[in-house]
mmCIF file of C-alpha atoms in Angstrom:
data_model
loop_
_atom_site.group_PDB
_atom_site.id
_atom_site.type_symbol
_atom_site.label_atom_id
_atom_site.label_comp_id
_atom_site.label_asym_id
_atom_site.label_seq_id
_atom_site.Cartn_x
_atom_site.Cartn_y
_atom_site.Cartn_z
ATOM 1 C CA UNK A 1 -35.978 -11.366 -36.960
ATOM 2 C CA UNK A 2 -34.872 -14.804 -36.332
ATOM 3 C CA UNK A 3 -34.891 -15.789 -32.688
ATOM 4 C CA UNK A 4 -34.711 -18.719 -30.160
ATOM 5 C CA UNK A 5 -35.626 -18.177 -26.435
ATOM 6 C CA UNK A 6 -34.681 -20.634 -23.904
ATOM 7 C CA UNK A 7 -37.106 -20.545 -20.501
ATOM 8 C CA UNK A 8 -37.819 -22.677 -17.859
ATOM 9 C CA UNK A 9 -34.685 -23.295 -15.657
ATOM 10 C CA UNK A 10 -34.557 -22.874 -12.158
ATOM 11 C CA UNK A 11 -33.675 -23.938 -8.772
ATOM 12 C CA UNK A 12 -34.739 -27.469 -8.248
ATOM 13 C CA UNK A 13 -33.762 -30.358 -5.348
ATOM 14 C CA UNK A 14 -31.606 -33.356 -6.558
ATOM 15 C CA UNK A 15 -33.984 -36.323 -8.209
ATOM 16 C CA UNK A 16 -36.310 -33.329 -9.014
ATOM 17 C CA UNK A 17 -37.791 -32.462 -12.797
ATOM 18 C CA UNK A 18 -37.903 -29.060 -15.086
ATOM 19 C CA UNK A 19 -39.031 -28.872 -18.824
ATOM 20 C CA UNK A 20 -37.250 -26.408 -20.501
ATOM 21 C CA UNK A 21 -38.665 -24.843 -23.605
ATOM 22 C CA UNK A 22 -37.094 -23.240 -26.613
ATOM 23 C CA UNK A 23 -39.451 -20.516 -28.653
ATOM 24 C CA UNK A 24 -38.504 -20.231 -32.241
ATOM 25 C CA UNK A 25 -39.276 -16.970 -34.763
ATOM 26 C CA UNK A 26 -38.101 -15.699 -37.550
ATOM 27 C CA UNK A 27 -37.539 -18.677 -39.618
ATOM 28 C CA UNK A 28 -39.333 -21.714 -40.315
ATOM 29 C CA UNK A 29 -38.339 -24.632 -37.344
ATOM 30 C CA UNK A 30 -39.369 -27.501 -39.731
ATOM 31 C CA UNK A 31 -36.124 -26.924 -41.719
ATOM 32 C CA UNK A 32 -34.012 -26.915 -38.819
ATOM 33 C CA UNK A 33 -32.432 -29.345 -36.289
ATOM 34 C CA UNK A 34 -32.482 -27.961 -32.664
ATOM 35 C CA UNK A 35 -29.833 -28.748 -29.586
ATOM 36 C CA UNK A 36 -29.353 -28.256 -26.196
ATOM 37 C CA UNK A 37 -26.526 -27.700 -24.721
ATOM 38 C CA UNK A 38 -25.143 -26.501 -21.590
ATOM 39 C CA UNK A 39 -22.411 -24.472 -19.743
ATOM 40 C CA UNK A 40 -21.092 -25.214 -16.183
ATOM 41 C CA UNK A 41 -18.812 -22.406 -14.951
ATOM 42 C CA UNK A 42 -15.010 -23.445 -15.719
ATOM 43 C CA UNK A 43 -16.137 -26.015 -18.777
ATOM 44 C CA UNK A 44 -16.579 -26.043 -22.303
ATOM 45 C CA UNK A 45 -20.250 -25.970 -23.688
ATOM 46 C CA UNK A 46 -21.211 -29.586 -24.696
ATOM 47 C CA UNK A 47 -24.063 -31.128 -26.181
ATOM 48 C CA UNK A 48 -26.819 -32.882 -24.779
ATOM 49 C CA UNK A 49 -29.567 -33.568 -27.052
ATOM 50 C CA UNK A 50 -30.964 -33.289 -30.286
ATOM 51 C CA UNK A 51 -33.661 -33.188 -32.425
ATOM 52 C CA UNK A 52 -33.737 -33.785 -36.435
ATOM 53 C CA UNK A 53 -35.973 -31.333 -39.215
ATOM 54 C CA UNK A 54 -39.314 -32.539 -39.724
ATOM 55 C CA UNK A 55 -38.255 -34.047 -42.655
ATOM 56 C CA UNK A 56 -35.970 -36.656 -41.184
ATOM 57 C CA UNK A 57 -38.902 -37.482 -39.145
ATOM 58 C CA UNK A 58 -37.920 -35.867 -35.913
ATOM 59 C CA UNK A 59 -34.872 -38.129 -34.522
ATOM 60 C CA UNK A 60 -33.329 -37.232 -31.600
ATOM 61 C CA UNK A 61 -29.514 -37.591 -30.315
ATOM 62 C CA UNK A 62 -28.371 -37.759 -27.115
ATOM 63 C CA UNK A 63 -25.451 -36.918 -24.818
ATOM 64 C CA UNK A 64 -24.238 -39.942 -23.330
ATOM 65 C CA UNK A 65 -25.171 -39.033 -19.450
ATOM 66 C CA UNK A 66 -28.470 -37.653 -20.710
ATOM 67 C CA UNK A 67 -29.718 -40.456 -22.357
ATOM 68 C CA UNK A 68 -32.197 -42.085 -20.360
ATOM 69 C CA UNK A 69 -33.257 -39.039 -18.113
ATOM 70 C CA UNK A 70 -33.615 -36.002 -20.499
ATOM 71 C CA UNK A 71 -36.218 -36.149 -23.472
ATOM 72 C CA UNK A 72 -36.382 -33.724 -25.903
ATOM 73 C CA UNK A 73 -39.358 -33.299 -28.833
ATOM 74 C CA UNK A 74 -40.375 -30.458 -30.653
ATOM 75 C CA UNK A 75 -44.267 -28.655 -31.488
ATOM 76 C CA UNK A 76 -43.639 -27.232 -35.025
ATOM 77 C CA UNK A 77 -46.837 -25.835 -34.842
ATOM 78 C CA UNK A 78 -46.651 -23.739 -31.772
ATOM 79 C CA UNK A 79 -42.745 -23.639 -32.653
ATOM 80 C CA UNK A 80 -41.341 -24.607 -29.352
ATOM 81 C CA UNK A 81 -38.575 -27.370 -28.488
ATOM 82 C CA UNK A 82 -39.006 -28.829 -25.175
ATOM 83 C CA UNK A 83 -35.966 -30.837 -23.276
ATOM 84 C CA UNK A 84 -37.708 -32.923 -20.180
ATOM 85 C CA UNK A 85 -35.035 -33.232 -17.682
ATOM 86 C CA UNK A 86 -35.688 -36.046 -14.744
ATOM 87 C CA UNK A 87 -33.594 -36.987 -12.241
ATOM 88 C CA UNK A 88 -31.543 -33.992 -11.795
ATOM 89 C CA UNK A 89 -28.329 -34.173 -10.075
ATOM 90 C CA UNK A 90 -25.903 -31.305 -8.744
ATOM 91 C CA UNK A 91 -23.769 -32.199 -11.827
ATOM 92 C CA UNK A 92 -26.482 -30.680 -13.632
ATOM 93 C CA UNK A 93 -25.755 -26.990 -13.042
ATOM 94 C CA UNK A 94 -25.447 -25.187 -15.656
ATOM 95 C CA UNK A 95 -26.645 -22.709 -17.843
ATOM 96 C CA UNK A 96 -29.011 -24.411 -20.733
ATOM 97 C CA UNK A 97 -29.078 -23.137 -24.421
ATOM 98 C CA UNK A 98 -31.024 -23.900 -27.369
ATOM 99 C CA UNK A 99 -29.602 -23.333 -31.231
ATOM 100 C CA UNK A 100 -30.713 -24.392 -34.369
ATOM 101 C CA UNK A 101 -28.239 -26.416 -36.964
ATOM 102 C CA UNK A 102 -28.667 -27.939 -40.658
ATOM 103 C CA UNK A 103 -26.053 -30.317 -39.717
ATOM 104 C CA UNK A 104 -27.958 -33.497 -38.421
ATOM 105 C CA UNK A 105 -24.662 -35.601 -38.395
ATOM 106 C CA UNK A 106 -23.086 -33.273 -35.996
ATOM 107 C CA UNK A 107 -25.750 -32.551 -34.365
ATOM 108 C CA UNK A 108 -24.100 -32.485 -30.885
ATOM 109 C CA UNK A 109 -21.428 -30.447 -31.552
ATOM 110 C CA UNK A 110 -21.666 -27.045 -31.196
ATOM 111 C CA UNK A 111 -19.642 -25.525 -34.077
ATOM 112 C CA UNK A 112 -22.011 -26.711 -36.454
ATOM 113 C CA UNK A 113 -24.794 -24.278 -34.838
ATOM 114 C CA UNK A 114 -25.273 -20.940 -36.466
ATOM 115 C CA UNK A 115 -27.891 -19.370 -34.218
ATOM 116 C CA UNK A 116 -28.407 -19.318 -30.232
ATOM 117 C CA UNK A 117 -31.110 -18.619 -27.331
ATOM 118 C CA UNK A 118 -29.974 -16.425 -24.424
ATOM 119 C CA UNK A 119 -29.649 -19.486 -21.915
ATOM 120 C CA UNK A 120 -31.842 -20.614 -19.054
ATOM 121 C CA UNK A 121 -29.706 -21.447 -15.701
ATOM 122 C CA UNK A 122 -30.706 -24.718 -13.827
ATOM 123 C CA UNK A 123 -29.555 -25.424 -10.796
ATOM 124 C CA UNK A 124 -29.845 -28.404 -8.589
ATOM 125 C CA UNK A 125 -29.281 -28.000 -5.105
ATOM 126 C CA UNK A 126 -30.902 -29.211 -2.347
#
């Protein structure tokens, strides 16, 4: 049964750091490119990073206010995606999800993802 499982959001103080993880089963992750995105209450879901098949050698996209404090990378092996998120402001908030895509060139957009993770809420608050 294919799956993705987003974990490790929480409450954390502005400037602080969380590493979110995404746990993939039920297909194989090296075929597949896998985003982030997130969801603040009132706005549309947008992208913030991604990460390219195994075969394109693992690049990585990037939001445009992400780039520079979030990192994402993947372990095919243990099948996890991890987004490292420093530098976390109140702007932030939101609740985090991870999908999968074959579309590398639209990576960051989500209509081009056909499977999702529950979401993991983050929220920055001091």
């Amino acid at each position: 049964q294919l799956q993705l499982v987003a974990s490790g959001g929480g409450l954390v103080q502005p400037g602080g750091s969380l590493r979110l993880s995404c746990v993939a089963s039920g297909f194989s992750l090296n075929d597949y490119a896998i985003g982030w995105f997130r969801q603040a209450p009132g706005k549309e879901r947008e992208g913030i990073a991604s990460i390219s098949r195994t075969s394109r050698g693992g690049m990585t996209k990037y939001g445009g206010s992400m780039k520079g404090r979030f990192t994402i990378s993947r372990d095919n092996v243990k099948m996890i995606v991890y987004l490292q998120m420093n530098h976390l402001q109140p702007d932030d908030t939101a609740v985090y999800y991870c999908a999968r895509t074959t579309n590398w060139w639209n990576a960051l957009d989500r209509q081009w993802y056909d499977a999702w993770g529950q979401g993991t809420q983050v929220t920055v608050s001091s």
